[in-house]
mmCIF file of C-alpha atoms and ligand atoms in Angstrom:
data_model
loop_
_atom_site.group_PDB
_atom_site.id
_atom_site.type_symbol
_atom_site.label_atom_id
_atom_site.label_comp_id
_atom_site.label_asym_id
_atom_site.label_seq_id
_atom_site.Cartn_x
_atom_site.Cartn_y
_atom_site.Cartn_z
ATOM 1 C CA MET A 1 14.042 -5.995 14.022
ATOM 2 C CA ARG A 2 12.585 -6.342 10.566
ATOM 3 C CA VAL A 3 10.742 -4.006 8.188
ATOM 4 C CA ILE A 4 8.309 -5.642 5.772
ATOM 5 C CA GLY A 5 6.872 -3.942 2.719
ATOM 6 C CA LEU A 6 3.430 -5.476 2.186
ATOM 7 C CA THR A 7 1.927 -4.948 -1.230
ATOM 8 C CA GLY A 8 -0.463 -6.439 -3.751
ATOM 9 C CA GLY A 9 -3.045 -5.488 -6.333
ATOM 10 C CA ILE A 10 -6.386 -3.915 -5.568
ATOM 11 C CA ALA A 11 -8.628 -6.277 -3.540
ATOM 12 C CA SER A 12 -5.816 -8.829 -3.278
ATOM 13 C CA GLY A 13 -6.286 -8.865 0.488
ATOM 14 C CA LYS A 14 -3.333 -6.756 1.670
ATOM 15 C CA SER A 15 -5.343 -4.896 4.302
ATOM 16 C CA THR A 16 -6.727 -8.184 5.607
ATOM 17 C CA ALA A 17 -3.207 -9.653 5.737
ATOM 18 C CA ALA A 18 -1.949 -6.480 7.449
ATOM 19 C CA GLN A 19 -4.678 -6.847 10.050
ATOM 20 C CA TYR A 20 -3.536 -10.413 10.833
ATOM 21 C CA LEU A 21 0.051 -9.195 11.117
ATOM 22 C CA ALA A 22 -1.055 -6.427 13.485
ATOM 23 C CA GLU A 23 -2.916 -8.994 15.602
ATOM 24 C CA SER A 24 0.311 -10.997 15.802
ATOM 25 C CA GLY A 25 2.112 -7.929 17.116
ATOM 26 C CA ALA A 26 3.466 -6.081 14.089
ATOM 27 C CA HIS A 27 3.377 -2.310 13.953
ATOM 28 C CA VAL A 28 1.513 -1.538 10.722
ATOM 29 C CA ILE A 29 1.998 1.707 8.820
ATOM 30 C CA ASP A 30 -0.710 2.322 6.228
ATOM 31 C CA ALA A 31 0.643 4.274 3.249
ATOM 32 C CA ASP A 32 -2.923 5.125 2.185
ATOM 33 C CA ARG A 33 -3.409 7.004 5.419
ATOM 34 C CA LEU A 34 -0.093 8.811 4.925
ATOM 35 C CA GLY A 35 -1.322 9.699 1.438
ATOM 36 C CA HIS A 36 -4.196 11.626 2.992
ATOM 37 C CA ARG A 37 -1.770 13.608 5.133
ATOM 38 C CA VAL A 38 0.044 14.804 2.010
ATOM 39 C CA TYR A 39 -3.094 16.748 1.029
ATOM 40 C CA GLU A 40 -3.470 18.517 4.338
ATOM 41 C CA PRO A 41 -3.308 22.336 4.257
ATOM 42 C CA GLY A 42 -0.012 23.765 5.423
ATOM 43 C CA THR A 43 2.049 20.803 4.233
ATOM 44 C CA PRO A 44 4.620 20.992 1.403
ATOM 45 C CA GLY A 45 2.584 18.370 -0.479
ATOM 46 C CA PHE A 46 -0.554 20.503 -0.373
ATOM 47 C CA GLN A 47 1.252 23.479 -1.860
ATOM 48 C CA LYS A 48 2.869 21.462 -4.627
ATOM 49 C CA VAL A 49 -0.404 19.767 -5.598
ATOM 50 C CA VAL A 50 -2.292 23.088 -5.675
ATOM 51 C CA ASN A 51 0.471 24.717 -7.718
ATOM 52 C CA ALA A 52 0.350 21.865 -10.224
ATOM 53 C CA PHE A 53 -3.420 21.365 -10.498
ATOM 54 C CA GLY A 54 -4.869 24.799 -9.774
ATOM 55 C CA HIS A 55 -6.831 26.502 -7.022
ATOM 56 C CA ASP A 56 -10.119 25.005 -8.153
ATOM 57 C CA ILE A 57 -9.147 21.788 -6.345
ATOM 58 C CA VAL A 58 -9.281 23.640 -3.006
ATOM 59 C CA ALA A 59 -12.647 23.307 -1.271
ATOM 60 C CA LYS A 60 -14.319 26.132 0.738
ATOM 61 C CA ASP A 61 -12.893 24.741 3.979
ATOM 62 C CA GLY A 62 -9.352 25.087 2.607
ATOM 63 C CA THR A 63 -8.709 21.368 2.101
ATOM 64 C CA ILE A 64 -8.055 19.665 -1.200
ATOM 65 C CA ASP A 65 -11.257 18.280 -2.684
ATOM 66 C CA ARG A 66 -10.070 14.806 -3.625
ATOM 67 C CA ARG A 67 -13.057 14.266 -5.899
ATOM 68 C CA ILE A 68 -12.193 17.296 -8.011
ATOM 69 C CA LEU A 69 -8.539 16.269 -8.046
ATOM 70 C CA GLY A 70 -9.577 12.711 -8.934
ATOM 71 C CA GLY A 71 -11.607 14.047 -11.843
ATOM 72 C CA LYS A 72 -8.455 15.666 -13.214
ATOM 73 C CA VAL A 73 -6.241 12.587 -12.972
ATOM 74 C CA PHE A 74 -8.386 9.460 -13.413
ATOM 75 C CA GLY A 75 -8.334 8.405 -17.039
ATOM 76 C CA ALA A 76 -5.584 10.950 -17.751
ATOM 77 C CA PRO A 77 -2.339 8.983 -17.398
ATOM 78 C CA GLU A 78 -0.041 11.992 -17.827
ATOM 79 C CA GLN A 79 -1.835 13.927 -15.112
ATOM 80 C CA MET A 80 -1.823 10.874 -12.845
ATOM 81 C CA GLU A 81 1.906 10.559 -13.380
ATOM 82 C CA ARG A 82 2.330 14.229 -12.526
ATOM 83 C CA LEU A 83 0.393 13.779 -9.297
ATOM 84 C CA ASN A 84 2.348 10.647 -8.389
ATOM 85 C CA GLU A 85 5.621 12.486 -8.973
ATOM 86 C CA ILE A 86 4.522 14.981 -6.340
ATOM 87 C CA ALA A 87 2.742 12.692 -3.885
ATOM 88 C CA TRP A 88 4.963 9.597 -3.828
ATOM 89 C CA PRO A 89 8.152 11.311 -2.567
ATOM 90 C CA GLU A 90 6.090 13.121 0.092
ATOM 91 C CA ILE A 91 4.486 9.862 1.244
ATOM 92 C CA LYS A 92 7.896 8.202 1.219
ATOM 93 C CA LYS A 93 9.278 10.883 3.559
ATOM 94 C CA LEU A 94 6.385 10.358 5.979
ATOM 95 C CA ALA A 95 6.791 6.563 5.805
ATOM 96 C CA ALA A 96 10.536 6.824 6.448
ATOM 97 C CA GLN A 97 9.839 8.981 9.497
ATOM 98 C CA GLU A 98 7.205 6.560 10.850
ATOM 99 C CA ILE A 99 9.580 3.619 10.371
ATOM 100 C CA LYS A 100 12.299 5.537 12.197
ATOM 101 C CA ASP A 101 9.939 6.337 15.079
ATOM 102 C CA ALA A 102 8.786 2.706 15.321
ATOM 103 C CA LYS A 103 12.395 1.499 15.377
ATOM 104 C CA GLN A 104 13.200 3.966 18.131
ATOM 105 C CA ARG A 105 10.241 2.675 20.132
ATOM 106 C CA GLY A 106 11.755 -0.774 19.750
ATOM 107 C CA ASP A 107 9.025 -2.388 17.630
ATOM 108 C CA ASP A 108 10.356 -5.739 16.444
ATOM 109 C CA VAL A 109 8.369 -6.075 13.249
ATOM 110 C CA ILE A 110 7.263 -3.055 11.266
ATOM 111 C CA VAL A 111 4.956 -3.460 8.266
ATOM 112 C CA LEU A 112 4.632 -0.792 5.598
ATOM 113 C CA GLU A 113 1.365 -1.608 3.818
ATOM 114 C CA ALA A 114 1.497 0.101 0.446
ATOM 115 C CA ALA A 115 -0.370 -0.701 -2.762
ATOM 116 C CA VAL A 116 2.254 1.201 -4.782
ATOM 117 C CA LEU A 117 5.367 0.042 -2.917
ATOM 118 C CA LEU A 118 7.008 -1.337 -6.078
ATOM 119 C CA GLU A 119 5.681 1.261 -8.551
ATOM 120 C CA ALA A 120 6.865 4.106 -6.324
ATOM 121 C CA GLY A 121 10.246 2.478 -5.627
ATOM 122 C CA TRP A 122 9.982 2.325 -1.858
ATOM 123 C CA GLU A 123 11.754 -1.034 -1.544
ATOM 124 C CA ASP A 124 14.760 0.724 -0.058
ATOM 125 C CA LEU A 125 12.651 1.533 3.023
ATOM 126 C CA VAL A 126 12.105 -2.155 3.812
ATOM 127 C CA ASP A 127 14.144 -5.293 4.494
ATOM 128 C CA GLU A 128 11.836 -7.632 2.601
ATOM 129 C CA VAL A 129 8.861 -7.441 0.254
ATOM 130 C CA TRP A 130 5.694 -9.501 0.808
ATOM 131 C CA VAL A 131 3.230 -9.699 -2.054
ATOM 132 C CA VAL A 132 -0.387 -10.787 -1.704
ATOM 133 C CA THR A 133 -1.944 -12.092 -4.906
ATOM 134 C CA THR A 134 -5.395 -13.193 -5.907
ATOM 135 C CA LYS A 135 -6.820 -14.457 -9.177
ATOM 136 C CA VAL A 136 -8.139 -11.704 -11.435
ATOM 137 C CA ALA A 137 -11.642 -13.214 -11.366
ATOM 138 C CA THR A 138 -11.577 -13.218 -7.550
ATOM 139 C CA ALA A 139 -10.427 -9.598 -7.402
ATOM 140 C CA VAL A 140 -13.228 -8.638 -9.815
ATOM 141 C CA GLU A 141 -15.769 -10.416 -7.613
ATOM 142 C CA ARG A 142 -14.477 -8.668 -4.467
ATOM 143 C CA LEU A 143 -14.598 -5.278 -6.184
ATOM 144 C CA ARG A 144 -18.161 -5.964 -7.260
ATOM 145 C CA THR A 145 -19.312 -6.927 -3.778
ATOM 146 C CA ARG A 146 -17.119 -4.593 -1.716
ATOM 147 C CA ASN A 147 -17.090 -1.482 -3.921
ATOM 148 C CA GLY A 148 -20.182 -2.077 -6.029
ATOM 149 C CA LEU A 149 -18.139 -1.732 -9.229
ATOM 150 C CA SER A 150 -19.362 -3.167 -12.514
ATOM 151 C CA GLU A 151 -17.325 -5.982 -14.023
ATOM 152 C CA ASP A 152 -15.903 -3.619 -16.671
ATOM 153 C CA ALA A 153 -14.973 -0.967 -14.112
ATOM 154 C CA ALA A 154 -13.336 -3.595 -11.905
ATOM 155 C CA MET A 155 -11.346 -4.977 -14.853
ATOM 156 C CA ALA A 156 -10.249 -1.465 -15.825
ATOM 157 C CA ARG A 157 -8.926 -0.843 -12.299
ATOM 158 C CA ILE A 158 -7.077 -4.156 -12.244
ATOM 159 C CA SER A 159 -5.592 -3.785 -15.740
ATOM 160 C CA SER A 160 -4.248 -0.311 -14.952
ATOM 161 C CA GLN A 161 -2.051 -1.844 -12.238
ATOM 162 C CA MET A 162 1.080 -3.972 -12.205
ATOM 163 C CA SER A 163 0.332 -7.653 -12.883
ATOM 164 C CA ASN A 164 0.575 -10.401 -10.260
ATOM 165 C CA LYS A 165 3.570 -11.820 -12.116
ATOM 166 C CA GLU A 166 5.474 -8.522 -12.142
ATOM 167 C CA ARG A 167 4.842 -8.094 -8.427
ATOM 168 C CA SER A 168 5.630 -11.702 -7.532
ATOM 169 C CA ASP A 169 8.924 -11.538 -9.442
ATOM 170 C CA ARG A 170 10.024 -8.853 -6.987
ATOM 171 C CA ALA A 171 8.699 -10.530 -3.837
ATOM 172 C CA ASP A 172 10.666 -12.219 -1.078
ATOM 173 C CA VAL A 173 7.471 -13.751 0.295
ATOM 174 C CA LYS A 174 4.418 -14.588 -1.826
ATOM 175 C CA ILE A 175 1.021 -15.066 -0.254
ATOM 176 C CA GLU A 176 -1.719 -16.461 -2.460
ATOM 177 C CA ASN A 177 -5.189 -15.322 -1.411
ATOM 178 C CA SER A 178 -7.757 -16.855 -3.715
ATOM 179 C CA GLY A 179 -9.079 -19.249 -1.069
ATOM 180 C CA SER A 180 -10.907 -18.562 2.166
ATOM 181 C CA VAL A 181 -9.988 -15.923 4.749
ATOM 182 C CA ASP A 182 -9.022 -18.790 7.055
ATOM 183 C CA ASP A 183 -6.520 -19.984 4.437
ATOM 184 C CA LEU A 184 -5.117 -16.464 4.277
ATOM 185 C CA GLN A 185 -4.831 -16.259 8.042
ATOM 186 C CA ARG A 186 -3.007 -19.597 8.185
ATOM 187 C CA ARG A 187 -0.570 -18.521 5.469
ATOM 188 C CA VAL A 188 0.140 -15.211 7.156
ATOM 189 C CA GLN A 189 0.663 -17.014 10.450
ATOM 190 C CA ARG A 190 3.136 -19.423 8.850
ATOM 191 C CA HIS A 191 5.168 -16.576 7.368
ATOM 192 C CA TRP A 192 4.979 -14.712 10.681
ATOM 193 C CA LYS A 193 6.598 -17.647 12.474
ATOM 194 C CA GLN A 194 9.404 -17.810 9.903
ATOM 195 C CA LEU A 195 9.804 -14.065 10.177
ATOM 196 C CA GLU A 196 10.199 -14.182 13.933
ATOM 197 C CA LYS A 197 13.311 -16.270 13.345
ATOM 198 C CA ARG A 198 14.690 -13.780 10.806
ATOM 199 C CA ALA A 199 13.772 -10.823 13.029
ATOM 200 C CA ALA A 200 15.980 -12.234 15.750
ATOM 201 C CA GLU A 201 18.931 -11.881 13.369
ATOM 202 C CA PRO A 202 20.797 -8.563 13.221
ATOM 203 C CA ALA A 203 19.123 -5.981 10.958
ATOM 204 C CA GLY A 204 20.517 -5.843 7.458
ATOM 205 C CA LYS A 205 19.579 -4.998 3.927
ATOM 206 C CA ARG A 206 18.119 -7.585 1.606
HETATM 207 P P1 LIG B 301 -6.775 -4.782 -0.455
HETATM 208 O O1 LIG B 301 -6.326 -4.123 0.819
HETATM 209 O O2 LIG B 301 -5.686 -5.540 -1.140
HETATM 210 O O3 LIG B 301 -7.503 -3.871 -1.404
HETATM 211 P P2 LIG B 301 -8.686 -6.136 1.275
HETATM 212 O O4 LIG B 301 -7.890 -6.817 2.313
HETATM 213 O O5 LIG B 301 -9.374 -4.857 1.645
HETATM 214 O O6 LIG B 301 -7.819 -5.920 -0.059
HETATM 215 O O7 LIG B 301 -9.722 -7.194 0.717
HETATM 216 C C1 LIG B 301 -10.688 -6.822 -0.261
HETATM 217 C C2 LIG B 301 -12.060 -7.372 0.138
HETATM 218 O O8 LIG B 301 -12.031 -8.783 0.008
HETATM 219 C C3 LIG B 301 -12.427 -7.080 1.583
HETATM 220 O O9 LIG B 301 -13.817 -6.863 1.638
HETATM 221 C C4 LIG B 301 -12.017 -8.347 2.311
HETATM 222 O O10 LIG B 301 -12.786 -8.553 3.460
HETATM 223 C C5 LIG B 301 -12.278 -9.413 1.272
HETATM 224 N N1 LIG B 301 -11.366 -10.561 1.334
HETATM 225 C C6 LIG B 301 -10.029 -10.564 1.467
HETATM 226 N N2 LIG B 301 -9.534 -11.812 1.445
HETATM 227 C C7 LIG B 301 -10.592 -12.639 1.284
HETATM 228 C C8 LIG B 301 -10.751 -14.056 1.190
HETATM 229 N N3 LIG B 301 -9.714 -14.892 1.226
HETATM 230 N N4 LIG B 301 -12.007 -14.543 1.050
HETATM 231 C C9 LIG B 301 -13.062 -13.718 0.994
HETATM 232 N N5 LIG B 301 -12.997 -12.372 1.065
HETATM 233 C C10 LIG B 301 -11.785 -11.825 1.217
#
């Protein structure tokens, strides 16, 4: 049994890599999806976010309007930090629970896919960290085609994040993804095979 933390910069290809891992049989937990649950009415996260950012972020249907909240935190680093201080521990609790459930079900390989794994300090939830990297120019191109961002907007998103080097320095497994999707699939497959050997070993911390 092995828990992998899969991370990487925006448009590095983590979701694509996670999809290949799922096809190989891993149980993938998507931290982004858990992030949405933190904003659901009736949860502790919801209450804390509303207390911190005001009732004007609550839409008519009682849910948090993420666009209004986004307007308060994007481009305002202190506010973003405040939101992260609330949201990250809540997401971590949900992730820990999902990992526990998957272990109880007997899933052999569990993948926590999380863009902010390292920033949020969730390494203690996983046995090993896998980092997907792509050249900055490639990430910019993907953000332009996938998200319709301008070059400047794409660069701003990339520069606001941890660099490839910082992430790679903390990785157990590095997956370069500046080539084709077939290259990525082959690399993921190779690491999967090596992982199967490690997964057969008794569970232990890194
Ligand atoms: P992330 O989850 O890191 O943001 P994604 O896996 O969603 O990244 O990939 C970003 C975009 O780039 C997606 O549209 C995906 O299909 C595409 N993509 C990923 N890897 C490659 C690749 N090697 N070649 C071409 N396109 C890719």
